[in-house]
């Protein structure tokens, strides 16, 4: 390993082309710089400096060492910042997993606000679906999950907070066979038609909401894809009421009364009690604010 002084020496000689100018830049005597350069060559047992010309130049071996030295200087500086960052209570990185039912757009203002803290914490934001969200926390792939559904499972040192409730509507395309159906629809009637579901990303047994045993399904990757598929008459199913409010108003979707209405879903934020850092605390403080929590749950209405 090179010391910081040796790294600075190589960089100064490479840029100035002179031992005396390198010495002036580093605030040291030329004889000290010359001695350090020869020690560096002896240490690597290689000719690093071409002293045959008026301008001091690096040999190919010296160029290689200088290039790698510059990279190392950057890495050392970055490591120093990261060590100070973590020593100051900030995490090195924060892994956030959102349930896919939440829209990433609603998190953009929060990310911008976090950037203004200049904490140095790297954010990694990914999404899972249904059981996959809790699974990411259980398996240590997430420090914080946002928008998880269903009751919190048994996870060591689990901490959680309710974000709020998401309202649902059973909606179909007016072109779908159920589009003109009247009266509350029974499960038996619905089961004769294909259901559109967002595929559970859990590695275990996936599940879907509102699917009757034996019912044909079309599994899609996102809630937006589910909404579009149902607008196109490719299937039926439950949709977040606020997200499809515009589509219901303009007739792209038709709301159907159900014999067995679906209860609102409680959405959770969750984290592990053994994880304690300033970034996590900041994010928890933000998502606990009622206005942001409501915006996360409502999402953005899909335009007609």
Short mmCIF file of C-alpha atoms in Angstrom, two decimals:
data_model
loop_
_atom_site.label_atom_id
_atom_site.label_comp_id
_atom_site.label_asym_id
_atom_site.label_seq_id
_atom_site.Cartn_x
_atom_site.Cartn_y
_atom_site.Cartn_z
CA UNK A 1 0.00 0.00 0.00
CA UNK A 2 1.16 3.53 -0.75
CA UNK A 3 1.00 6.22 1.89
CA UNK A 4 -0.93 9.43 1.26
CA UNK A 5 2.39 11.29 0.99
CA UNK A 6 3.63 8.87 -1.68
CA UNK A 7 0.39 9.17 -3.59
CA UNK A 8 0.62 12.97 -3.46
CA UNK A 9 4.28 12.83 -4.56
CA UNK A 10 3.51 10.79 -7.68
CA UNK A 11 0.62 13.06 -8.62
CA UNK A 12 2.72 16.21 -8.14
CA UNK A 13 5.63 14.91 -10.25
CA UNK A 14 3.28 13.70 -13.00
CA UNK A 15 1.56 17.09 -13.24
CA UNK A 16 4.55 19.42 -12.80
CA UNK A 17 7.33 17.47 -14.58
CA UNK A 18 9.90 18.75 -12.13
CA UNK A 19 11.20 17.75 -8.72
CA UNK A 20 11.59 21.39 -7.68
CA UNK A 21 8.04 22.33 -8.77
CA UNK A 22 6.68 19.20 -7.15
CA UNK A 23 8.53 20.16 -3.95
CA UNK A 24 7.05 23.67 -4.08
CA UNK A 25 3.55 22.30 -4.56
CA UNK A 26 3.96 19.93 -1.62
CA UNK A 27 5.74 22.50 0.57
CA UNK A 28 8.84 20.37 0.98
CA UNK A 29 12.55 20.70 0.13
CA UNK A 30 13.64 19.42 -3.34
CA UNK A 31 16.21 17.14 -1.70
CA UNK A 32 13.46 15.56 0.39
CA UNK A 33 11.33 14.99 -2.72
CA UNK A 34 14.30 13.53 -4.62
CA UNK A 35 15.06 11.16 -1.77
CA UNK A 36 11.41 10.10 -1.52
CA UNK A 37 11.30 9.44 -5.28
CA UNK A 38 14.37 7.19 -5.11
CA UNK A 39 12.93 5.36 -2.10
CA UNK A 40 9.75 4.76 -4.09
CA UNK A 41 11.75 3.27 -6.96
CA UNK A 42 13.72 1.09 -4.58
CA UNK A 43 10.53 -0.06 -2.94
CA UNK A 44 9.03 -1.22 -6.23
CA UNK A 45 12.42 -2.24 -7.67
CA UNK A 46 11.52 -0.40 -10.89
CA UNK A 47 12.57 2.73 -12.75
CA UNK A 48 9.64 5.09 -12.30
CA UNK A 49 11.13 8.44 -13.38
CA UNK A 50 12.98 9.27 -16.61
CA UNK A 51 15.69 11.73 -15.57
CA UNK A 52 17.50 11.87 -18.91
CA UNK A 53 15.61 14.90 -20.26
CA UNK A 54 15.15 18.48 -19.16
CA UNK A 55 11.57 17.77 -18.09
CA UNK A 56 11.18 14.98 -15.60
CA UNK A 57 8.90 12.33 -17.07
CA UNK A 58 7.37 9.15 -15.85
CA UNK A 59 8.38 5.86 -17.35
CA UNK A 60 5.60 3.48 -18.50
CA UNK A 61 5.87 1.81 -15.10
CA UNK A 62 5.66 5.22 -13.46
CA UNK A 63 2.60 6.13 -15.53
CA UNK A 64 0.88 2.95 -14.41
CA UNK A 65 1.71 3.62 -10.79
CA UNK A 66 0.58 7.26 -11.10
CA UNK A 67 -2.74 6.29 -12.66
CA UNK A 68 -3.42 3.70 -10.02
CA UNK A 69 -2.20 6.15 -7.37
CA UNK A 70 -4.78 8.72 -8.51
CA UNK A 71 -7.50 6.08 -8.26
CA UNK A 72 -6.28 5.07 -4.83
CA UNK A 73 -6.25 8.68 -3.66
CA UNK A 74 -9.88 8.98 -4.71
CA UNK A 75 -10.75 5.72 -2.99
CA UNK A 76 -8.93 6.71 0.19
CA UNK A 77 -10.74 10.08 0.26
CA UNK A 78 -14.08 8.38 -0.33
CA UNK A 79 -13.38 5.80 2.37
CA UNK A 80 -12.43 8.56 4.79
CA UNK A 81 -15.72 10.34 4.12
CA UNK A 82 -17.67 7.11 4.56
CA UNK A 83 -15.93 6.31 7.86
CA UNK A 84 -16.72 9.80 9.18
CA UNK A 85 -20.27 9.45 7.89
CA UNK A 86 -20.88 6.18 9.73
CA UNK A 87 -19.08 7.48 12.84
CA UNK A 88 -21.52 10.40 12.77
CA UNK A 89 -24.49 8.04 12.99
CA UNK A 90 -25.37 7.91 9.28
CA UNK A 91 -25.61 4.56 7.53
CA UNK A 92 -23.33 3.72 4.62
CA UNK A 93 -26.46 2.97 2.59
CA UNK A 94 -30.18 2.59 3.14
CA UNK A 95 -32.13 -0.12 1.31
CA UNK A 96 -35.78 0.77 0.89
CA UNK A 97 -38.28 -1.70 -0.55
CA UNK A 98 -41.73 -0.43 -1.47
CA UNK A 99 -44.69 -2.57 -2.31
CA UNK A 100 -45.33 -2.19 -6.02
CA UNK A 101 -48.80 -0.88 -5.23
CA UNK A 102 -47.13 2.44 -4.31
CA UNK A 103 -46.00 4.67 -7.14
CA UNK A 104 -42.35 5.72 -7.25
CA UNK A 105 -43.36 9.23 -8.39
CA UNK A 106 -44.79 9.94 -4.94
CA UNK A 107 -41.35 9.36 -3.37
CA UNK A 108 -39.46 11.82 -5.59
CA UNK A 109 -40.04 14.88 -3.33
CA UNK A 110 -38.87 12.83 -0.32
CA UNK A 111 -35.69 11.79 -2.12
CA UNK A 112 -34.97 15.41 -3.08
CA UNK A 113 -35.43 16.49 0.54
CA UNK A 114 -33.11 13.71 1.71
CA UNK A 115 -30.43 14.77 -0.79
CA UNK A 116 -30.41 18.26 0.74
CA UNK A 117 -29.12 16.75 3.98
CA UNK A 118 -25.87 15.86 2.16
CA UNK A 119 -25.51 12.86 4.44
CA UNK A 120 -23.53 10.79 1.94
CA UNK A 121 -25.90 7.85 2.46
CA UNK A 122 -26.50 5.85 -0.72
CA UNK A 123 -30.15 5.02 -1.36
CA UNK A 124 -31.23 1.78 -2.99
CA UNK A 125 -34.95 1.72 -3.74
CA UNK A 126 -36.57 -1.38 -5.20
CA UNK A 127 -40.04 -2.88 -5.09
CA UNK A 128 -41.70 -6.18 -4.33
CA UNK A 129 -45.31 -7.38 -4.47
CA UNK A 130 -47.50 -8.64 -1.59
CA UNK A 131 -45.57 -11.28 0.40
CA UNK A 132 -42.32 -10.36 -1.35
CA UNK A 133 -42.25 -7.03 0.52
CA UNK A 134 -42.27 -8.66 3.96
CA UNK A 135 -39.89 -11.34 2.70
CA UNK A 136 -37.30 -8.69 1.75
CA UNK A 137 -37.31 -7.43 5.35
CA UNK A 138 -37.17 -10.94 6.82
CA UNK A 139 -34.23 -11.97 4.61
CA UNK A 140 -32.23 -8.80 5.28
CA UNK A 141 -32.61 -7.38 1.77
CA UNK A 142 -34.36 -4.27 3.10
CA UNK A 143 -33.74 -1.85 5.95
CA UNK A 144 -37.16 -0.27 5.52
CA UNK A 145 -40.29 -1.44 3.71
CA UNK A 146 -43.06 0.95 2.74
CA UNK A 147 -46.58 0.00 1.74
CA UNK A 148 -46.52 -3.62 2.92
CA UNK A 149 -49.99 -5.20 3.03
CA UNK A 150 -51.57 -7.86 5.26
CA UNK A 151 -50.83 -8.23 8.95
CA UNK A 152 -47.14 -7.95 9.94
CA UNK A 153 -45.63 -11.46 10.07
CA UNK A 154 -43.39 -12.89 12.78
CA UNK A 155 -39.97 -11.32 12.12
CA UNK A 156 -37.25 -10.95 14.71
CA UNK A 157 -37.22 -7.45 16.25
CA UNK A 158 -39.88 -6.26 13.81
CA UNK A 159 -41.10 -2.68 14.23
CA UNK A 160 -43.98 -1.30 12.21
CA UNK A 161 -46.37 1.62 11.82
CA UNK A 162 -49.64 1.95 9.93
CA UNK A 163 -49.60 4.31 6.96
CA UNK A 164 -53.35 4.22 6.36
CA UNK A 165 -56.06 2.38 4.46
CA UNK A 166 -56.42 1.84 0.74
CA UNK A 167 -59.94 1.72 -0.70
CA UNK A 168 -60.77 -0.69 -3.52
CA UNK A 169 -63.32 -0.84 -6.31
CA UNK A 170 -64.32 -3.81 -8.48
CA UNK A 171 -64.18 -2.41 -11.99
CA UNK A 172 -64.45 -3.75 -15.54
CA UNK A 173 -64.28 -2.38 -19.03
CA UNK A 174 -67.69 -1.44 -20.48
CA UNK A 175 -66.75 -3.78 -23.35
CA UNK A 176 -66.31 -6.73 -20.98
CA UNK A 177 -69.19 -9.24 -20.65
CA UNK A 178 -69.67 -8.08 -17.05
CA UNK A 179 -69.86 -4.46 -18.18
CA UNK A 180 -73.62 -4.62 -18.56
CA UNK A 181 -74.30 -7.00 -15.67
CA UNK A 182 -76.77 -5.69 -13.09
CA UNK A 183 -77.19 -6.18 -9.39
CA UNK A 184 -74.45 -7.16 -6.92
CA UNK A 185 -72.14 -9.70 -8.54
CA UNK A 186 -71.62 -13.00 -6.74
CA UNK A 187 -68.33 -14.88 -6.61
CA UNK A 188 -69.90 -17.55 -8.79
CA UNK A 189 -70.62 -15.04 -11.55
CA UNK A 190 -67.18 -13.45 -11.29
CA UNK A 191 -65.35 -16.79 -11.30
CA UNK A 192 -66.56 -17.49 -14.83
CA UNK A 193 -64.33 -14.65 -16.06
CA UNK A 194 -60.57 -14.23 -16.03
CA UNK A 195 -59.13 -12.20 -13.16
CA UNK A 196 -56.17 -9.86 -13.65
CA UNK A 197 -53.68 -10.01 -10.75
CA UNK A 198 -50.34 -8.46 -9.93
CA UNK A 199 -47.97 -11.39 -9.49
CA UNK A 200 -46.75 -11.94 -5.92
CA UNK A 201 -42.95 -11.63 -5.86
CA UNK A 202 -42.56 -13.82 -2.78
CA UNK A 203 -40.22 -16.79 -3.29
CA UNK A 204 -42.72 -18.87 -1.37
CA UNK A 205 -46.30 -19.54 -2.37
CA UNK A 206 -47.64 -16.51 -4.20
CA UNK A 207 -51.18 -15.32 -3.72
CA UNK A 208 -53.60 -12.91 -5.30
CA UNK A 209 -56.48 -10.89 -3.93
CA UNK A 210 -60.04 -11.46 -5.03
CA UNK A 211 -59.34 -14.68 -6.94
CA UNK A 212 -61.82 -17.51 -6.61
CA UNK A 213 -60.48 -21.08 -6.53
CA UNK A 214 -60.24 -22.43 -10.06
CA UNK A 215 -60.65 -19.01 -11.66
CA UNK A 216 -58.52 -18.24 -14.73
CA UNK A 217 -55.94 -15.51 -14.10
CA UNK A 218 -53.76 -13.14 -16.05
CA UNK A 219 -50.70 -12.26 -13.93
CA UNK A 220 -49.09 -8.91 -14.73
CA UNK A 221 -46.01 -7.20 -13.25
CA UNK A 222 -47.48 -3.92 -11.95
CA UNK A 223 -50.69 -2.32 -10.74
CA UNK A 224 -50.54 0.06 -13.69
CA UNK A 225 -50.41 -2.94 -16.02
CA UNK A 226 -53.40 -4.43 -14.21
CA UNK A 227 -55.40 -1.23 -14.65
CA UNK A 228 -54.55 -1.05 -18.35
CA UNK A 229 -55.40 -4.73 -18.87
CA UNK A 230 -58.81 -4.28 -17.25
CA UNK A 231 -59.46 -1.12 -19.27
CA UNK A 232 -58.77 -3.23 -22.35
CA UNK A 233 -61.32 -5.82 -21.27
CA UNK A 234 -58.71 -8.53 -20.70
CA UNK A 235 -60.05 -9.45 -17.28
CA UNK A 236 -61.68 -8.24 -14.09
CA UNK A 237 -60.59 -7.50 -10.55
CA UNK A 238 -60.22 -5.06 -7.69
CA UNK A 239 -58.41 -1.77 -8.28
CA UNK A 240 -57.29 1.08 -5.97
CA UNK A 241 -60.22 3.48 -6.04
CA UNK A 242 -58.22 6.70 -6.10
CA UNK A 243 -55.90 5.47 -8.86
CA UNK A 244 -58.83 4.76 -11.20
CA UNK A 245 -61.07 7.68 -10.21
CA UNK A 246 -60.57 9.47 -13.53
CA UNK A 247 -61.16 6.26 -15.51
CA UNK A 248 -64.42 5.70 -13.63
CA UNK A 249 -65.55 9.24 -14.33
CA UNK A 250 -64.86 9.10 -18.07
CA UNK A 251 -66.36 5.64 -18.50
CA UNK A 252 -63.14 3.78 -19.36
CA UNK A 253 -64.00 1.56 -16.39
CA UNK A 254 -67.35 0.68 -14.84
CA UNK A 255 -67.73 0.10 -11.09
CA UNK A 256 -69.65 -3.03 -10.13
CA UNK A 257 -71.42 -3.67 -6.85
CA UNK A 258 -70.30 -6.91 -5.24
CA UNK A 259 -72.20 -9.36 -3.07
CA UNK A 260 -69.01 -9.69 -1.01
CA UNK A 261 -67.40 -6.22 -0.84
CA UNK A 262 -63.66 -6.02 -0.22
CA UNK A 263 -62.51 -4.39 2.99
CA UNK A 264 -59.91 -1.62 2.77
CA UNK A 265 -56.30 -2.74 3.07
CA UNK A 266 -54.10 -1.41 5.85
CA UNK A 267 -50.68 -0.46 4.50
CA UNK A 268 -47.63 -0.57 6.76
CA UNK A 269 -44.13 0.77 7.04
CA UNK A 270 -41.81 -1.67 8.78
CA UNK A 271 -38.17 -1.99 9.83
CA UNK A 272 -35.95 -4.05 12.11
CA UNK A 273 -35.35 -2.86 15.65
CA UNK A 274 -31.68 -3.88 15.43
CA UNK A 275 -31.10 -1.31 12.71
CA UNK A 276 -30.56 2.17 14.09
CA UNK A 277 -29.28 5.02 11.96
CA UNK A 278 -29.98 8.66 11.22
CA UNK A 279 -31.11 7.98 7.64
CA UNK A 280 -33.67 5.40 8.74
CA UNK A 281 -34.91 7.72 11.48
CA UNK A 282 -35.28 10.56 8.97
CA UNK A 283 -37.27 8.45 6.53
CA UNK A 284 -39.53 7.16 9.29
CA UNK A 285 -40.22 10.71 10.40
CA UNK A 286 -41.19 11.68 6.85
CA UNK A 287 -43.52 8.79 6.06
CA UNK A 288 -45.27 9.17 9.41
CA UNK A 289 -46.48 12.60 8.34
CA UNK A 290 -50.20 12.24 7.52
CA UNK A 291 -50.06 14.22 4.26
CA UNK A 292 -47.22 12.16 2.81
CA UNK A 293 -48.73 8.88 4.04
CA UNK A 294 -52.02 9.79 2.35
CA UNK A 295 -50.23 10.74 -0.88
CA UNK A 296 -48.35 7.43 -0.90
CA UNK A 297 -51.55 5.44 -0.43
CA UNK A 298 -53.71 7.41 -2.88
CA UNK A 299 -51.07 7.55 -5.59
CA UNK A 300 -51.69 9.43 -8.82
CA UNK A 301 -54.93 8.89 -10.73
CA UNK A 302 -54.24 7.27 -14.07
CA UNK A 303 -55.30 9.73 -16.79
CA UNK A 304 -58.11 8.68 -19.06
#
